[in-house]
mmCIF file of C-alpha atoms in Angstrom:
data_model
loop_
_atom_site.group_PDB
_atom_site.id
_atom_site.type_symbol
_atom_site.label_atom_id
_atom_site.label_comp_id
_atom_site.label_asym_id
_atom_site.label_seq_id
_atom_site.Cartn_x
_atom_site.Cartn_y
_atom_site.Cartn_z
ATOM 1 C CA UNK A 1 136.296 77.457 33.265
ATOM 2 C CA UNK A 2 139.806 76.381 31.930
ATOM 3 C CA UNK A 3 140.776 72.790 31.722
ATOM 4 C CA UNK A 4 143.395 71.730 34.774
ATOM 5 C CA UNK A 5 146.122 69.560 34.307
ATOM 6 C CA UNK A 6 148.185 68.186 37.279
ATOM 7 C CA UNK A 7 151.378 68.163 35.963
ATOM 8 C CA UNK A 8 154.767 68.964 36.890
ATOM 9 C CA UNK A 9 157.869 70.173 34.812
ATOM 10 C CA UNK A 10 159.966 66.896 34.721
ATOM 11 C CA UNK A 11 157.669 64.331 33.813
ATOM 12 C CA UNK A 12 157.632 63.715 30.100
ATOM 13 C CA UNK A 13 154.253 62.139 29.959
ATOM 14 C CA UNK A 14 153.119 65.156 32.024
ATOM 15 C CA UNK A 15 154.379 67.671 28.747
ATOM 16 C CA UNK A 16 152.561 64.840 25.889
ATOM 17 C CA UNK A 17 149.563 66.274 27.483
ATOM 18 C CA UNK A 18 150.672 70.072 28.257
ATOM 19 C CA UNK A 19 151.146 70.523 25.231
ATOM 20 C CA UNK A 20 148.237 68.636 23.143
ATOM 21 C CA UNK A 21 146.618 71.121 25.197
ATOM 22 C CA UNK A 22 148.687 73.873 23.607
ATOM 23 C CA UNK A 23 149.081 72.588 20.161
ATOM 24 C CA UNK A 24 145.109 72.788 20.217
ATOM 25 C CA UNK A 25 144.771 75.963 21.288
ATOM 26 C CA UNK A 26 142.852 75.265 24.631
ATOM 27 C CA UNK A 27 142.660 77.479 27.619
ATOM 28 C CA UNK A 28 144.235 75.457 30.775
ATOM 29 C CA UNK A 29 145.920 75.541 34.332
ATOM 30 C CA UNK A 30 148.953 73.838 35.331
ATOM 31 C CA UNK A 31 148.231 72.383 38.704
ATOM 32 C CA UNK A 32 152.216 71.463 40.114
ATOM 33 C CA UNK A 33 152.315 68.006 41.726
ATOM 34 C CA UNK A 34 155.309 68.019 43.981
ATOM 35 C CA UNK A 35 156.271 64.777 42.845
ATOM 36 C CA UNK A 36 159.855 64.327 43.929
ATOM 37 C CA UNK A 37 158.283 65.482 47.420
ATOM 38 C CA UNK A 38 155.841 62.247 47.466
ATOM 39 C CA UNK A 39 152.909 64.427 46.860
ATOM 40 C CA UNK A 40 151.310 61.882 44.308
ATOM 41 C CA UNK A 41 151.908 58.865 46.169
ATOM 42 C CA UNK A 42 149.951 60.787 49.616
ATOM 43 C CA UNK A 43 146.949 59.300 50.782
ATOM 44 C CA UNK A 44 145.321 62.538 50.004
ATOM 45 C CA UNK A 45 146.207 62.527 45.801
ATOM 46 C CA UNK A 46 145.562 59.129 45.670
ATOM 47 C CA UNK A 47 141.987 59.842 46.780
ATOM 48 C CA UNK A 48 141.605 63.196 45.772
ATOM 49 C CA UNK A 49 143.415 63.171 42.663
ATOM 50 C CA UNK A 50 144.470 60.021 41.348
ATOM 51 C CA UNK A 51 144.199 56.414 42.753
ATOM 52 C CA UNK A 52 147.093 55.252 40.472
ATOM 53 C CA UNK A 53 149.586 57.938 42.239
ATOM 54 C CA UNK A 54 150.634 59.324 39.110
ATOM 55 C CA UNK A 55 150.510 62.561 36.981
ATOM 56 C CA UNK A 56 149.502 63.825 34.398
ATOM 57 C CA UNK A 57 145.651 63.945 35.596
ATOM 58 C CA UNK A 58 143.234 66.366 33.348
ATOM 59 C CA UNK A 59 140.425 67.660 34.911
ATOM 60 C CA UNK A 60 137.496 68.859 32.450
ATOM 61 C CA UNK A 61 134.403 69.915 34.724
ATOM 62 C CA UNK A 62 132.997 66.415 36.401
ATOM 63 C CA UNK A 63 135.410 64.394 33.907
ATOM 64 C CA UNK A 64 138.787 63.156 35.428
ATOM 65 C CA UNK A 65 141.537 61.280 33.299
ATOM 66 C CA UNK A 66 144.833 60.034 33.823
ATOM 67 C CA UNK A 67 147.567 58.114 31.455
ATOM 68 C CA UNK A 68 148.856 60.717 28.602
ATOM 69 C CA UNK A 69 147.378 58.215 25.882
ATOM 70 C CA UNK A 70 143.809 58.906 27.349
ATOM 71 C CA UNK A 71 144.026 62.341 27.792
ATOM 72 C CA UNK A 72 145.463 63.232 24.397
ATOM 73 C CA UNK A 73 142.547 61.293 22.605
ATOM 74 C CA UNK A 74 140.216 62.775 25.085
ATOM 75 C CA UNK A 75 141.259 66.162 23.827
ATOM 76 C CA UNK A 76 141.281 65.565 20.368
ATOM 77 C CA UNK A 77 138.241 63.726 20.570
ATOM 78 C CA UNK A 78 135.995 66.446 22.046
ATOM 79 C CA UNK A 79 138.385 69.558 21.332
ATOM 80 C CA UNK A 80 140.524 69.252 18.457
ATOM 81 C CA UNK A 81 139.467 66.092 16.108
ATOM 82 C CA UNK A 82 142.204 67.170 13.451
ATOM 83 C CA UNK A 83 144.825 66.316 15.865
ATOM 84 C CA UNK A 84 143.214 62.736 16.103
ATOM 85 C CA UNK A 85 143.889 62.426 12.189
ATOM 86 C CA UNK A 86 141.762 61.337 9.285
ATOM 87 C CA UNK A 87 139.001 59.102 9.902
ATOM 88 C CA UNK A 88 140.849 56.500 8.225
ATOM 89 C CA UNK A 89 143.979 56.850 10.490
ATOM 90 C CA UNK A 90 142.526 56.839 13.599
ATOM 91 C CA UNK A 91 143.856 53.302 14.613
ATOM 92 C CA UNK A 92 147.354 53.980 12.727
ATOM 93 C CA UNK A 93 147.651 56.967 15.001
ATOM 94 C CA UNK A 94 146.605 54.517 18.125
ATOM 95 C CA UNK A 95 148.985 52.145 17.267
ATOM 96 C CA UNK A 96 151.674 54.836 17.176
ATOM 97 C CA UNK A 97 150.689 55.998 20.543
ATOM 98 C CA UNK A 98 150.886 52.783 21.803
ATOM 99 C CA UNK A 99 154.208 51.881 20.738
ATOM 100 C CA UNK A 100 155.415 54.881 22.223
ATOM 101 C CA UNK A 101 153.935 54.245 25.605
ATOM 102 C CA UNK A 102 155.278 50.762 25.607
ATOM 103 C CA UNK A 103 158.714 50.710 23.736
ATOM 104 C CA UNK A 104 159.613 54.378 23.440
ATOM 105 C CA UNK A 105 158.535 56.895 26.225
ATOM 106 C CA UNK A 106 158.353 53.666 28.660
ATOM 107 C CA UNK A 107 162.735 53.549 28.340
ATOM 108 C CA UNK A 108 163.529 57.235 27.876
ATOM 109 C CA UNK A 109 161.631 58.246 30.473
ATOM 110 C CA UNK A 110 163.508 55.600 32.870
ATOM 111 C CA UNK A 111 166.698 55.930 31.483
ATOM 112 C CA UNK A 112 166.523 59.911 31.715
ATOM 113 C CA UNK A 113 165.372 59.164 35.506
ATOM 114 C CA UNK A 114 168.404 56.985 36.606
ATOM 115 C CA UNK A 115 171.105 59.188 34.832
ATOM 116 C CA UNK A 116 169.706 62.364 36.002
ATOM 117 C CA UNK A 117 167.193 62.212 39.241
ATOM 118 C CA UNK A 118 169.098 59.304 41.102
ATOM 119 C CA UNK A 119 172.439 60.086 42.835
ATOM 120 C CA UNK A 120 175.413 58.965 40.847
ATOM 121 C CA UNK A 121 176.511 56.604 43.166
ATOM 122 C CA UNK A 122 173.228 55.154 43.111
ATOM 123 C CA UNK A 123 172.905 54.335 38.917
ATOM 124 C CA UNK A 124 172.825 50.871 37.429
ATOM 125 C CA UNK A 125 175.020 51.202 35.016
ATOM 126 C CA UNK A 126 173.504 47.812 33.619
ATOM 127 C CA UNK A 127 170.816 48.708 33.494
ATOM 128 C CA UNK A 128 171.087 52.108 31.897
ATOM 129 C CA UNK A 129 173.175 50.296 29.122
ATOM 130 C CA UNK A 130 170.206 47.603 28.661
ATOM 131 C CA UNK A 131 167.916 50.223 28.349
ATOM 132 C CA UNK A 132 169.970 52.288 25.941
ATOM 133 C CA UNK A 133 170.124 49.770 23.810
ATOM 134 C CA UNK A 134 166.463 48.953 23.434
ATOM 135 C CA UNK A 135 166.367 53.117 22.740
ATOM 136 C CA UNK A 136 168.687 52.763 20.056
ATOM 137 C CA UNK A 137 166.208 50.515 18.722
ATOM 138 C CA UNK A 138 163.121 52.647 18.692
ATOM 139 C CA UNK A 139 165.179 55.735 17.750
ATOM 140 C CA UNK A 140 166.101 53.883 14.411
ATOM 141 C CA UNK A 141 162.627 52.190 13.831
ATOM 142 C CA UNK A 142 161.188 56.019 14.128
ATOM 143 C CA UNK A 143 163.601 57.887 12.414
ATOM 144 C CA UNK A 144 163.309 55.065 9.237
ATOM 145 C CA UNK A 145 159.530 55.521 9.700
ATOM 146 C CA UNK A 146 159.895 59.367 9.264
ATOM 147 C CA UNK A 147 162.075 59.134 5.862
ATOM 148 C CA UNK A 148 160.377 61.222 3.352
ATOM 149 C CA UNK A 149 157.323 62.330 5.374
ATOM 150 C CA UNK A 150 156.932 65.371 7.468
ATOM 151 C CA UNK A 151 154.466 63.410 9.993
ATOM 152 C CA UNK A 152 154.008 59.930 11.856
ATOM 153 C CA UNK A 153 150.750 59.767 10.591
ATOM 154 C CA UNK A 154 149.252 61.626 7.296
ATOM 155 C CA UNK A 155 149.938 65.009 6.216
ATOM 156 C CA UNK A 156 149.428 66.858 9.342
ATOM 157 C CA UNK A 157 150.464 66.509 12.564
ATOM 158 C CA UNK A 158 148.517 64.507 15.562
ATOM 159 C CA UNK A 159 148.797 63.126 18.901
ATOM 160 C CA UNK A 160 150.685 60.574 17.214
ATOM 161 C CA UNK A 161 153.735 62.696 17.090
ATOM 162 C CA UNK A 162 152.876 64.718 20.485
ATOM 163 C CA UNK A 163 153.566 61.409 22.274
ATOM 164 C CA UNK A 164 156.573 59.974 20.737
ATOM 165 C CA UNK A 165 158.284 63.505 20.798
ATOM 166 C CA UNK A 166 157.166 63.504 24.703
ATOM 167 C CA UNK A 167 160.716 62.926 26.087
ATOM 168 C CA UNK A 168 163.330 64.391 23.488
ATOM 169 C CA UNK A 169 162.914 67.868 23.697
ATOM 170 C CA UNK A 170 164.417 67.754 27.489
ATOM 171 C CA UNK A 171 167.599 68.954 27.936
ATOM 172 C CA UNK A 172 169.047 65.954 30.427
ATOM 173 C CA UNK A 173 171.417 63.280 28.937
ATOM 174 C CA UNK A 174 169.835 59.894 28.417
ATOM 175 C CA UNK A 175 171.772 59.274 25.466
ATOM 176 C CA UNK A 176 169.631 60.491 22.833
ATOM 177 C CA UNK A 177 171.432 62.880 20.352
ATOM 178 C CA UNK A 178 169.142 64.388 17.825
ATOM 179 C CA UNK A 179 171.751 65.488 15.023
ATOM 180 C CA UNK A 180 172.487 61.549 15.034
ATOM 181 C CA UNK A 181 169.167 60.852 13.331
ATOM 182 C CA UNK A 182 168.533 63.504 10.713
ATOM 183 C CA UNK A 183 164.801 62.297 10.042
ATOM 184 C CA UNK A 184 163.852 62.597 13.852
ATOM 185 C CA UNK A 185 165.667 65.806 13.385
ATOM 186 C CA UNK A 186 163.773 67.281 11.063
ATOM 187 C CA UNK A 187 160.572 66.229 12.371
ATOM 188 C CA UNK A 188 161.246 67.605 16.188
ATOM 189 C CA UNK A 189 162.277 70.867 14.360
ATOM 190 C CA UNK A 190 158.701 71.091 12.338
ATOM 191 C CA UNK A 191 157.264 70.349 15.739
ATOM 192 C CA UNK A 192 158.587 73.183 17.524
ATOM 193 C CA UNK A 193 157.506 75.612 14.352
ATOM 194 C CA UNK A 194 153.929 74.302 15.641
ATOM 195 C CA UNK A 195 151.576 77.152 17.242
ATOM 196 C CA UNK A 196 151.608 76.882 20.250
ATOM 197 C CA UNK A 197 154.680 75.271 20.798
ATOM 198 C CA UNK A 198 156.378 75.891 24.031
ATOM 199 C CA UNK A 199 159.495 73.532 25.967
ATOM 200 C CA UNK A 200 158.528 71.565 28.300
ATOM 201 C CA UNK A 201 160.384 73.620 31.710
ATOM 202 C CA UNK A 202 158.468 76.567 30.182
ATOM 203 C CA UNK A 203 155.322 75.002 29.730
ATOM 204 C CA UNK A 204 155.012 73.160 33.191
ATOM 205 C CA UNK A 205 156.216 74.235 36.812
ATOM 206 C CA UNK A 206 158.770 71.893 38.324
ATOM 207 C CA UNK A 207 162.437 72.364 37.263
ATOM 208 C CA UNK A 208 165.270 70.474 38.669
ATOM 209 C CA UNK A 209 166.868 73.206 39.661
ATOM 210 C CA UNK A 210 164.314 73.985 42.430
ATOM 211 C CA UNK A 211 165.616 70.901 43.913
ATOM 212 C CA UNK A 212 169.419 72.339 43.848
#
C-alpha cells in the first residue's frame, strides 16, 4: 500500500516532504487538503487528520506524522538512510534542518504568503520589508556555506538540502532572485538534475490558479 501524504500544491513545507518522497524513490499518494478553503483548520482534520491543523501529514500504515522535519527523517530513517547522510553527519544535517525551519523556510514561506495569497490592499508592507531583510540574511549565510561544495552536508545530497530548497523553486515573488547568489544557484540547479525531481505545482495538487 503506497505511503499518503496530505499535501497541497502551495505549501512549501508540503513539497520538502513530496519530494523526499520522490528523491527516494518511494511509491505515494497525494491526498489535496483544501487549505485556502479551511479544510485543515475543520473540526473533522483536526481529529481525523491532524490536531495541529496543518499539512503536510504522512500516513505510513498505523504511523501518522506531521511537521516536514519529522517526516523527512522518518523517511530517510526507515526508507532511504543515504538521504539522512553519513553516520557522522547525522546531527550536522539536523542542525541544517533546523535552521531552515526556524530562520529560513519560517520567513519565505510568510513573506511569499503576504505578497502573493493576501489581497494587495491587505499587505504590510512593514512587515514584508522586515522579513525580507532577515531573508537576505539567510540567503547570504547559505549561499557562503555552499562555496566550493556541491551539498549542505557531505558529498551527496540529503534532507538537509530538500528542506532549505523547500520554498525557492516556486515561481511567486517574495524577493528571492536566484541568479543573485551564484552558489545557491548552482546548488538548486544540481537539485533539479536529481532523479526524481519534479516542481512543486507538478508534484502536488493545489495551484493558485484554481482559485482565479
Amino acid at each position: 500500500m503506497p505511503l499518503k501524504l496530505y499535501c497541497f500544491g502551495e505549501s512549501g513545507n508540503s513539497y520538502k516532504a513530496a519530494l523526499t518522497l520522490q528523491v527516494a524513490g518511494l511509491e505515494w499518494e497525494a491526498v489535496f487538503v483544501d487549505f485556502f478553503n479551511g479544510e485543515a483548520r475543520s473540526e473533522a482534520y483536526r481529529t481525523m487528520v491532524n490536531s495541529m491543523g496543518e499539512v503536510p501529514v504522512l500516513v505510513d500504515g498505523d504511523q501518522r506524522l506531521s511537521q516536514s522535519g519529522a517526516i523527512q527523517q522518518f523517511i530517510c530513517q526507515k526508507y532511504s538512510p543515504n538521504l539522512c547522510g553519513q553516520e557522522e553527519d547525522r546531527f550536522e544535517v539536523l542542525r541544517w534542518v533546523l535552521w531552515d525551519n526556524h530562520k529560513f523556510s519560517s520567513y519565505a514561506g510568510v513573506t511569499r504568503f503576504l505578497m502573493n495569497f493576501v489581497p494587495e490592499d491587505k499587505r504590510p508592507s512593514a512587515v514584508i520589508s522586515f522579513l525580507q531583510g532577515r531573508l537576505a540574511a539567510s540567503y547570504a549565510t547559505l549561499d557562503t556555506h555552499l562555496k566550493d561544495r556541491d551539498w549542505i552536508v557531505g558529498s551527496e545530497p540529503t534532507v538537509a538540502d530538500l528542506s532549505c530548497c523547500g520554498y525557492l523553486f516556486y515561481p511567486e515573488p517574495f524577493g528571492f532572485e536566484r541568479t543573485s547568489w551564484p552558489n545557491i544557484d548552482g546548488w538548486l540547479n544540481r537539485i533539479q538534475e536529481l532523479p526524481n525531481w519534479i516542481a512543486p505545482y507538478d508534484l502536488m495538487p493545489g495551484h493558485p490558479s484554481d482559485r482565479a
